[in-house]
Tab-separated table of C-alpha atoms in Angstrom:
chain	number	residue	atom	x	y	z
H	1	MET	CA	22.844	-14.921	13.373
H	2	THR	CA	23.509	-11.464	14.572
H	3	GLY	CA	27.017	-9.758	14.998
H	4	ILE	CA	30.170	-10.243	13.067
H	5	PRO	CA	30.380	-13.572	11.488
H	6	ARG	CA	32.576	-16.163	13.042
H	7	PHE	CA	34.523	-18.340	10.142
H	8	SER	CA	35.893	-21.690	10.553
H	9	VAL	CA	38.281	-22.075	7.927
H	10	VAL	CA	38.762	-25.716	6.738
H	11	ILE	CA	42.007	-26.873	4.710
H	12	CYS	CA	42.106	-30.446	3.686
H	13	ALA	CA	45.586	-31.956	3.194
H	14	TYR	CA	46.714	-35.461	2.299
H	15	THR	CA	50.455	-35.401	1.303
H	16	ASP	CA	53.764	-34.254	2.735
H	17	ARG	CA	54.640	-33.278	-0.823
H	18	ARG	CA	52.635	-30.287	-0.261
H	19	TRP	CA	53.904	-29.245	3.056
H	20	ASP	CA	55.162	-25.558	2.378
H	21	ASP	CA	51.493	-25.215	0.398
H	22	VAL	CA	49.860	-26.198	3.435
H	23	HIS	CA	51.890	-23.682	5.493
H	24	ALA	CA	51.613	-20.959	2.995
H	25	ALA	CA	47.775	-21.524	2.828
H	26	VAL	CA	47.525	-21.315	6.964
H	27	ALA	CA	49.569	-18.267	6.953
H	28	SER	CA	47.236	-16.491	4.430
H	29	VAL	CA	44.376	-17.337	6.868
H	30	ARG	CA	46.042	-15.976	9.863
H	31	ALA	CA	46.892	-12.661	7.929
H	32	GLN	CA	43.163	-12.277	7.176
H	33	GLU	CA	41.609	-8.503	7.816
H	34	HIS	CA	38.771	-10.438	9.194
H	35	PRO	CA	40.200	-12.658	11.518
H	36	PRO	CA	38.899	-16.200	11.549
H	37	GLU	CA	37.438	-18.137	14.646
H	38	GLU	CA	39.602	-20.931	13.897
H	39	ILE	CA	41.605	-22.907	11.217
H	40	VAL	CA	40.885	-26.434	10.691
H	41	LEU	CA	43.288	-28.548	9.208
H	42	VAL	CA	42.002	-32.166	8.097
H	43	VAL	CA	44.612	-34.779	7.243
H	44	ASP	CA	43.418	-37.371	4.567
H	45	HIS	CA	44.367	-40.906	6.441
H	46	ASN	CA	47.811	-40.133	6.760
H	47	ARG	CA	49.006	-40.552	10.333
H	48	GLU	CA	52.454	-39.299	10.159
H	49	LEU	CA	51.376	-35.915	8.148
H	50	HIS	CA	48.838	-35.599	10.812
H	51	ASP	CA	51.497	-35.817	13.709
H	52	ARG	CA	53.991	-33.676	11.776
H	53	LEU	CA	51.487	-30.834	11.343
H	54	LYS	CA	50.130	-30.982	14.779
H	55	VAL	CA	53.382	-30.180	16.130
H	56	SER	CA	54.219	-27.270	13.526
H	57	LEU	CA	51.230	-25.523	13.716
H	58	PRO	CA	50.050	-25.858	17.163
H	59	ASP	CA	47.475	-22.678	16.591
H	60	ALA	CA	45.562	-24.879	14.142
H	61	VAL	CA	43.012	-27.566	14.988
H	62	VAL	CA	44.383	-30.542	13.149
H	63	VAL	CA	42.305	-33.725	12.826
H	64	GLU	CA	42.322	-36.685	10.861
H	65	ASN	CA	39.632	-37.562	8.358
H	66	ARG	CA	36.907	-39.460	9.991
H	67	GLU	CA	35.018	-40.514	7.084
H	68	GLU	CA	36.212	-42.319	3.556
H	69	ARG	CA	39.479	-41.056	1.888
H	70	GLY	CA	39.051	-38.196	-0.402
H	71	LEU	CA	38.108	-34.638	-0.450
H	72	SER	CA	34.452	-34.936	0.366
H	73	GLY	CA	35.098	-36.951	3.505
H	74	GLY	CA	37.762	-34.271	4.924
H	75	LYS	CA	35.296	-31.587	4.142
H	76	ASN	CA	32.660	-33.489	5.887
H	77	THR	CA	35.073	-33.848	9.019
H	78	GLY	CA	35.921	-30.232	8.885
H	79	VAL	CA	32.472	-29.079	9.153
H	80	ALA	CA	31.759	-31.589	12.002
H	81	VAL	CA	34.504	-30.153	13.873
H	82	ALA	CA	33.774	-26.421	13.083
H	83	ARG	CA	32.447	-24.049	15.747
H	84	GLY	CA	32.067	-20.787	13.685
H	85	ASP	CA	28.923	-19.543	12.333
H	86	MET	CA	30.368	-20.095	8.911
H	87	VAL	CA	32.590	-22.656	7.241
H	88	ALA	CA	35.011	-21.329	4.463
H	89	PHE	CA	37.187	-23.895	2.573
H	90	LEU	CA	40.748	-23.216	1.121
H	91	ASP	CA	42.613	-25.652	-0.754
H	92	ASP	CA	45.663	-26.716	0.591
H	93	ASP	CA	47.953	-25.386	-2.329
H	94	ALA	CA	46.278	-21.923	-2.334
H	95	ALA	CA	46.766	-18.673	-0.255
H	96	ALA	CA	44.082	-16.114	0.455
H	97	ALA	CA	44.517	-12.520	-0.267
H	98	PRO	CA	43.878	-10.524	3.144
H	99	GLY	CA	40.760	-9.198	2.213
H	100	TRP	CA	39.146	-12.730	1.425
H	101	LEU	CA	36.970	-13.619	4.463
H	102	ALA	CA	36.043	-9.701	4.692
H	103	ALA	CA	34.676	-10.073	1.467
H	104	PHE	CA	32.580	-13.329	2.376
H	105	ALA	CA	31.538	-11.582	5.613
H	106	ALA	CA	29.881	-8.723	3.790
H	107	HIS	CA	27.402	-10.972	2.058
H	108	TYR	CA	26.104	-12.765	5.154
H	109	ALA	CA	24.067	-9.877	6.330
H	110	ASP	CA	21.532	-10.884	3.899
H	111	PRO	CA	19.751	-13.890	5.424
H	112	ALA	CA	18.916	-15.363	1.989
H	113	VAL	CA	22.465	-15.876	1.377
H	114	ALA	CA	23.471	-19.635	2.273
H	115	GLY	CA	26.952	-19.253	0.546
H	116	VAL	CA	29.648	-17.280	-0.888
H	117	GLY	CA	32.599	-17.950	-3.328
H	118	GLY	CA	35.223	-16.155	-4.707
H	119	LEU	CA	37.759	-15.376	-7.506
H	120	THR	CA	40.603	-18.276	-7.761
H	121	LEU	CA	43.738	-16.861	-9.601
H	122	PRO	CA	46.278	-19.526	-10.946
H	123	MET	CA	49.912	-19.593	-10.096
H	124	TRP	CA	51.523	-21.345	-12.931
H	125	PRO	CA	54.799	-22.614	-12.840
H	126	GLY	CA	57.518	-20.135	-12.253
H	127	SER	CA	55.393	-18.267	-9.748
H	128	THR	CA	56.344	-17.309	-6.125
H	129	ALA	CA	57.664	-20.677	-4.061
H	130	SER	CA	55.190	-21.785	-0.968
H	131	ALA	CA	58.310	-21.367	1.113
H	132	ASP	CA	58.490	-17.740	0.429
H	133	MET	CA	54.891	-17.196	0.736
H	134	VAL	CA	54.632	-18.665	4.559
H	135	LYS	CA	56.397	-15.196	5.353
H	136	GLU	CA	54.456	-12.870	2.961
H	137	PRO	CA	51.269	-14.627	1.763
H	138	VAL	CA	50.982	-12.472	-1.367
H	139	PRO	CA	52.837	-13.861	-4.584
H	140	ALA	CA	55.140	-11.419	-5.886
H	141	SER	CA	54.703	-13.498	-9.124
H	142	THR	CA	52.187	-15.755	-10.327
H	143	GLY	CA	54.190	-17.198	-13.169
H	144	ARG	CA	53.554	-17.178	-16.919
H	145	ARG	CA	50.453	-18.806	-18.242
H	146	PRO	CA	51.247	-21.308	-21.401
H	147	ARG	CA	50.351	-19.437	-24.250
H	148	TRP	CA	47.980	-22.107	-25.669
H	149	PHE	CA	45.961	-22.330	-22.375
H	150	PRO	CA	42.439	-20.708	-22.964
H	151	GLU	CA	40.919	-18.964	-19.851
H	152	GLU	CA	37.819	-20.434	-20.492
H	153	PHE	CA	38.955	-23.590	-19.275
H	154	ASP	CA	41.008	-22.380	-16.123
H	155	TRP	CA	38.403	-24.583	-14.052
H	156	THR	CA	40.713	-27.632	-15.295
H	157	VAL	CA	43.298	-26.309	-12.970
H	158	GLY	CA	40.854	-25.455	-10.125
H	159	CYS	CA	40.691	-21.768	-10.757
H	160	THR	CA	37.942	-19.159	-12.009
H	161	TYR	CA	37.070	-19.596	-15.732
H	162	ARG	CA	36.220	-16.627	-18.348
H	163	GLY	CA	32.590	-16.306	-18.501
H	164	LEU	CA	31.971	-16.428	-14.636
H	165	ARG	CA	30.362	-12.987	-13.721
H	166	PRO	CA	29.924	-11.941	-9.810
H	167	GLY	CA	26.444	-12.289	-8.086
H	168	PRO	CA	23.980	-15.502	-7.995
H	169	VAL	CA	25.224	-18.442	-9.138
H	170	ARG	CA	24.406	-22.309	-9.426
H	171	ASN	CA	27.260	-23.568	-7.686
H	172	LEU	CA	30.556	-22.461	-5.922
H	173	MET	CA	33.987	-23.502	-6.282
H	174	GLY	CA	35.125	-25.812	-3.772
H	175	GLY	CA	38.672	-24.467	-2.955
H	176	ASN	CA	37.160	-21.005	-2.482
H	177	ALA	CA	33.851	-21.229	-0.684
H	178	SER	CA	31.907	-20.370	2.185
H	179	PHE	CA	28.690	-21.652	3.980
H	180	ARG	CA	26.649	-21.144	6.928
H	181	ARG	CA	27.082	-23.932	9.298
H	182	GLU	CA	23.436	-24.628	9.496
H	183	MET	CA	22.864	-25.221	5.904
H	184	PHE	CA	24.760	-28.647	6.238
H	185	PRO	CA	21.940	-30.420	8.109
H	186	VAL	CA	19.646	-28.876	5.268
H	187	ALA	CA	21.452	-30.022	2.445
H	188	GLY	CA	23.550	-33.095	4.125
H	189	GLY	CA	27.151	-33.313	3.545
H	190	PHE	CA	29.547	-33.875	0.559
H	191	ASP	CA	28.962	-36.970	-1.414
H	192	SER	CA	32.144	-39.361	-1.157
H	193	ARG	CA	31.116	-41.065	-4.247
H	194	ILE	CA	31.699	-37.870	-6.132
H	195	GLY	CA	35.135	-35.561	-6.334
H	196	ARG	CA	38.554	-36.398	-5.476
H	197	SER	CA	39.667	-39.443	-3.838
H	198	PHE	CA	42.638	-41.849	-3.938
H	199	HIS	CA	41.607	-42.584	-7.361
H	200	LYS	CA	44.227	-41.536	-9.714
H	201	ARG	CA	41.738	-39.896	-12.213
H	202	PRO	CA	41.283	-36.057	-11.572
H	203	LEU	CA	37.677	-36.271	-10.795
H	204	GLY	CA	35.717	-33.332	-9.451
H	205	CYS	CA	32.517	-31.600	-8.863
H	206	GLU	CA	31.850	-32.792	-5.264
H	207	GLU	CA	31.039	-28.860	-4.783
H	208	THR	CA	28.824	-28.606	-7.381
H	209	GLU	CA	26.429	-31.577	-6.319
H	210	PHE	CA	26.377	-30.322	-2.922
H	211	CYS	CA	25.560	-26.819	-3.781
H	212	ILE	CA	22.659	-27.985	-6.342
H	213	ARG	CA	21.246	-30.196	-3.741
H	214	LEU	CA	21.448	-27.327	-1.255
H	215	ARG	CA	19.300	-24.887	-3.368
H	216	GLN	CA	17.003	-27.997	-4.278
H	217	ARG	CA	16.442	-28.460	-0.435
H	218	SER	CA	16.191	-24.847	0.425
H	219	PRO	CA	14.902	-22.839	-2.852
H	220	GLU	CA	14.893	-19.565	-1.098
H	221	SER	CA	18.680	-19.828	-0.362
H	222	GLU	CA	21.121	-17.859	-2.509
H	223	LEU	CA	24.795	-18.773	-3.623
H	224	VAL	CA	26.902	-15.788	-4.501
H	225	TYR	CA	30.276	-15.227	-6.374
H	226	ASP	CA	31.855	-12.368	-5.539
H	227	ASP	CA	35.484	-11.538	-7.112
H	228	ARG	CA	36.738	-9.533	-4.601
H	229	ALA	CA	37.234	-12.928	-2.549
H	230	VAL	CA	40.576	-13.508	-3.942
H	231	ILE	CA	42.839	-16.678	-3.660
H	232	TRP	CA	45.685	-17.634	-5.533
H	233	HIS	CA	45.830	-21.666	-6.402
H	234	ARG	CA	49.248	-23.483	-7.392
H	235	VAL	CA	49.454	-24.962	-10.879
H	236	PRO	CA	52.005	-27.333	-10.623
H	237	ARG	CA	54.046	-27.909	-13.874
H	238	GLU	CA	52.533	-31.399	-15.041
H	239	ARG	CA	49.020	-29.634	-14.466
H	240	ALA	CA	50.097	-26.966	-17.108
H	241	ARG	CA	50.435	-29.509	-19.821
H	242	PHE	CA	47.870	-30.621	-22.389
H	243	ALA	CA	47.923	-34.272	-21.510
H	244	TYR	CA	46.534	-33.233	-18.033
H	245	PHE	CA	44.375	-30.662	-20.038
H	246	ARG	CA	42.673	-33.740	-21.790
H	247	GLU	CA	42.637	-35.846	-19.044
H	248	ARG	CA	40.941	-33.556	-16.510
H	249	CYS	CA	38.194	-32.596	-19.180
H	250	TYR	CA	37.407	-36.194	-19.501
H	251	ALA	CA	37.313	-36.627	-15.973
H	252	GLU	CA	34.938	-33.696	-15.837
H	253	GLY	CA	32.719	-35.287	-18.087
H	254	LEU	CA	32.611	-38.360	-16.095
H	255	SER	CA	32.206	-36.391	-12.809
H	256	LYS	CA	29.161	-34.403	-14.367
H	257	ALA	CA	27.349	-37.631	-15.219
H	258	LEU	CA	27.626	-38.706	-11.378
H	259	VAL	CA	26.173	-35.245	-10.697
H	260	THR	CA	23.286	-35.465	-13.089
H	261	ARG	CA	22.598	-38.869	-11.900
H	262	SER	CA	22.336	-37.344	-8.168
H	263	VAL	CA	20.508	-34.199	-9.158
H	264	GLY	CA	19.072	-34.425	-12.667
H	265	SER	CA	20.125	-33.140	-15.734
H	266	GLN	CA	18.260	-30.174	-15.774
H	267	ASP	CA	20.043	-28.670	-12.772
H	268	GLY	CA	23.031	-30.516	-13.035
H	269	LEU	CA	24.007	-29.174	-16.590
H	270	ALA	CA	22.237	-25.810	-16.925
H	271	SER	CA	25.444	-23.656	-15.930
H	272	GLU	CA	27.347	-25.945	-18.736
H	273	ARG	CA	24.988	-25.742	-21.649
H	274	ALA	CA	25.302	-22.057	-21.203
H	275	HIS	CA	28.999	-22.081	-20.895
H	276	ALA	CA	29.230	-24.402	-24.035
H	277	LEU	CA	26.925	-22.516	-26.062
H	278	ARG	CA	27.963	-18.992	-25.340
H	279	THR	CA	31.251	-18.581	-23.746
H	280	LEU	CA	33.433	-21.420	-25.512
H	281	PRO	CA	32.344	-20.332	-29.183
H	282	ARG	CA	33.262	-16.900	-28.250
H	283	GLY	CA	36.548	-18.009	-26.956
H	284	ALA	CA	37.469	-20.049	-29.946
H	285	LEU	CA	36.671	-16.996	-32.074
H	286	ARG	CA	38.733	-14.598	-30.158
H	287	GLY	CA	41.633	-17.353	-30.459
H	288	VAL	CA	41.189	-17.268	-34.174
H	289	GLY	CA	41.207	-13.343	-34.258
H	290	ASP	CA	44.114	-13.159	-32.011
H	291	ALA	CA	45.854	-15.522	-34.556
H	292	PHE	CA	44.842	-13.068	-37.190
H	293	ARG	CA	46.007	-10.184	-35.285
H	294	GLY	CA	49.657	-11.657	-35.022
H	295	ASP	CA	49.289	-13.939	-32.238
H	296	PRO	CA	49.775	-17.599	-33.611
H	297	ALA	CA	49.086	-18.922	-29.992
H	298	GLY	CA	45.652	-17.848	-30.711
H	299	LEU	CA	44.855	-20.959	-32.811
H	300	GLY	CA	46.380	-23.078	-30.264
H	301	ARG	CA	43.845	-21.765	-27.555
H	302	ALA	CA	40.867	-22.344	-30.210
H	303	GLY	CA	41.960	-25.453	-30.733
H	304	ALA	CA	42.097	-26.451	-27.028
H	305	ILE	CA	38.629	-25.108	-26.494
H	306	SER	CA	37.612	-27.551	-29.260
H	307	VAL	CA	39.241	-30.592	-27.815
H	308	GLY	CA	38.289	-29.428	-24.105
H	309	LEU	CA	34.785	-29.410	-25.183
H	310	ALA	CA	34.754	-32.554	-27.149
H	311	TRP	CA	36.801	-34.307	-24.121
H	312	THR	CA	34.288	-33.508	-21.723
H	313	ALA	CA	31.497	-34.429	-23.784
H	314	TRP	CA	32.962	-37.699	-24.530
H	315	GLY	CA	33.582	-38.202	-20.632
H	316	TYR	CA	29.908	-37.406	-19.954
H	317	ALA	CA	28.701	-39.471	-22.493
H	318	VAL	CA	30.881	-42.771	-21.245
H	319	GLY	CA	29.779	-41.872	-17.512
H	320	ALA	CA	26.096	-41.758	-18.346
H	321	ARG	CA	25.827	-44.781	-20.202
H	322	ALA	CA	27.825	-46.487	-17.290
H	323	ALA	CA	25.229	-45.172	-14.953
H	324	GLU	CA	22.287	-46.408	-16.965
H	325	GLU	CA	24.027	-49.927	-17.361
H	326	SER	CA	24.463	-50.236	-13.546
H	327	ARG	CA	20.641	-49.271	-13.114
H	328	ARG	CA	19.622	-52.259	-15.153
């Protein structure tokens, strides 16, 4: 590739309940300092929503998911349609800062870089409404984090967690990531057996498995995390509750079992081991220290870290056992 990188931005949508969110996401891509080649909006087996979006967003490429229902199929469809040198993914309930694509583009001058991801910040309940962000894509308010919610577990709401540092990483977060289009034939597409689908349980990890598979098939390739590539991701009220937190942790464990079955436990759990052994103990101690310094909610954060780790491990054990039994 030579010259300025051309980006196809893929946004996957599935419900009209996110109508304003989708339009805010598209508006934020239109406002990029590094203009995209195209905006590809993939609608997941919802013909009525597809038809409505095709009318309301005439400057976007609006297509129906051509594969199995779910996020993996939607992303694969977006990649198949994309014309850009790079394919960037943005969640349908997120908005990108104006310098998002420019930050990605800066890394692709290095031919070893196969993908770049960015910093995803939460918009908690009470943040700027999506309808207002259609006109001004940068939120005026990001709401208020629940005091018990530890930053080490922001991944449960699709955001960047405490402990992730800029530089080379094992995998990118799927709602704020970009890849060279030429890498998809090398790695293969996103696996529809992993990640979000019509299933009610909040599974994930389709991007983790994809990134590991990409690196296994192209060991010389690098994936980079750059915290200057910023997006804001909306956290609905029901996902800011402790019940969802526990459910999401358990589902992550189930998902990680599927990932390790696909790519092996050494690669599939390398980052998780480091996070569990270093970042989480420090976070729990920080919470206890905060409580001694006059913030009682620190004990809640320490407790949430312990519960989150336990529920994730439980989900992994259940998933691993189910995978073992299916092989017999």
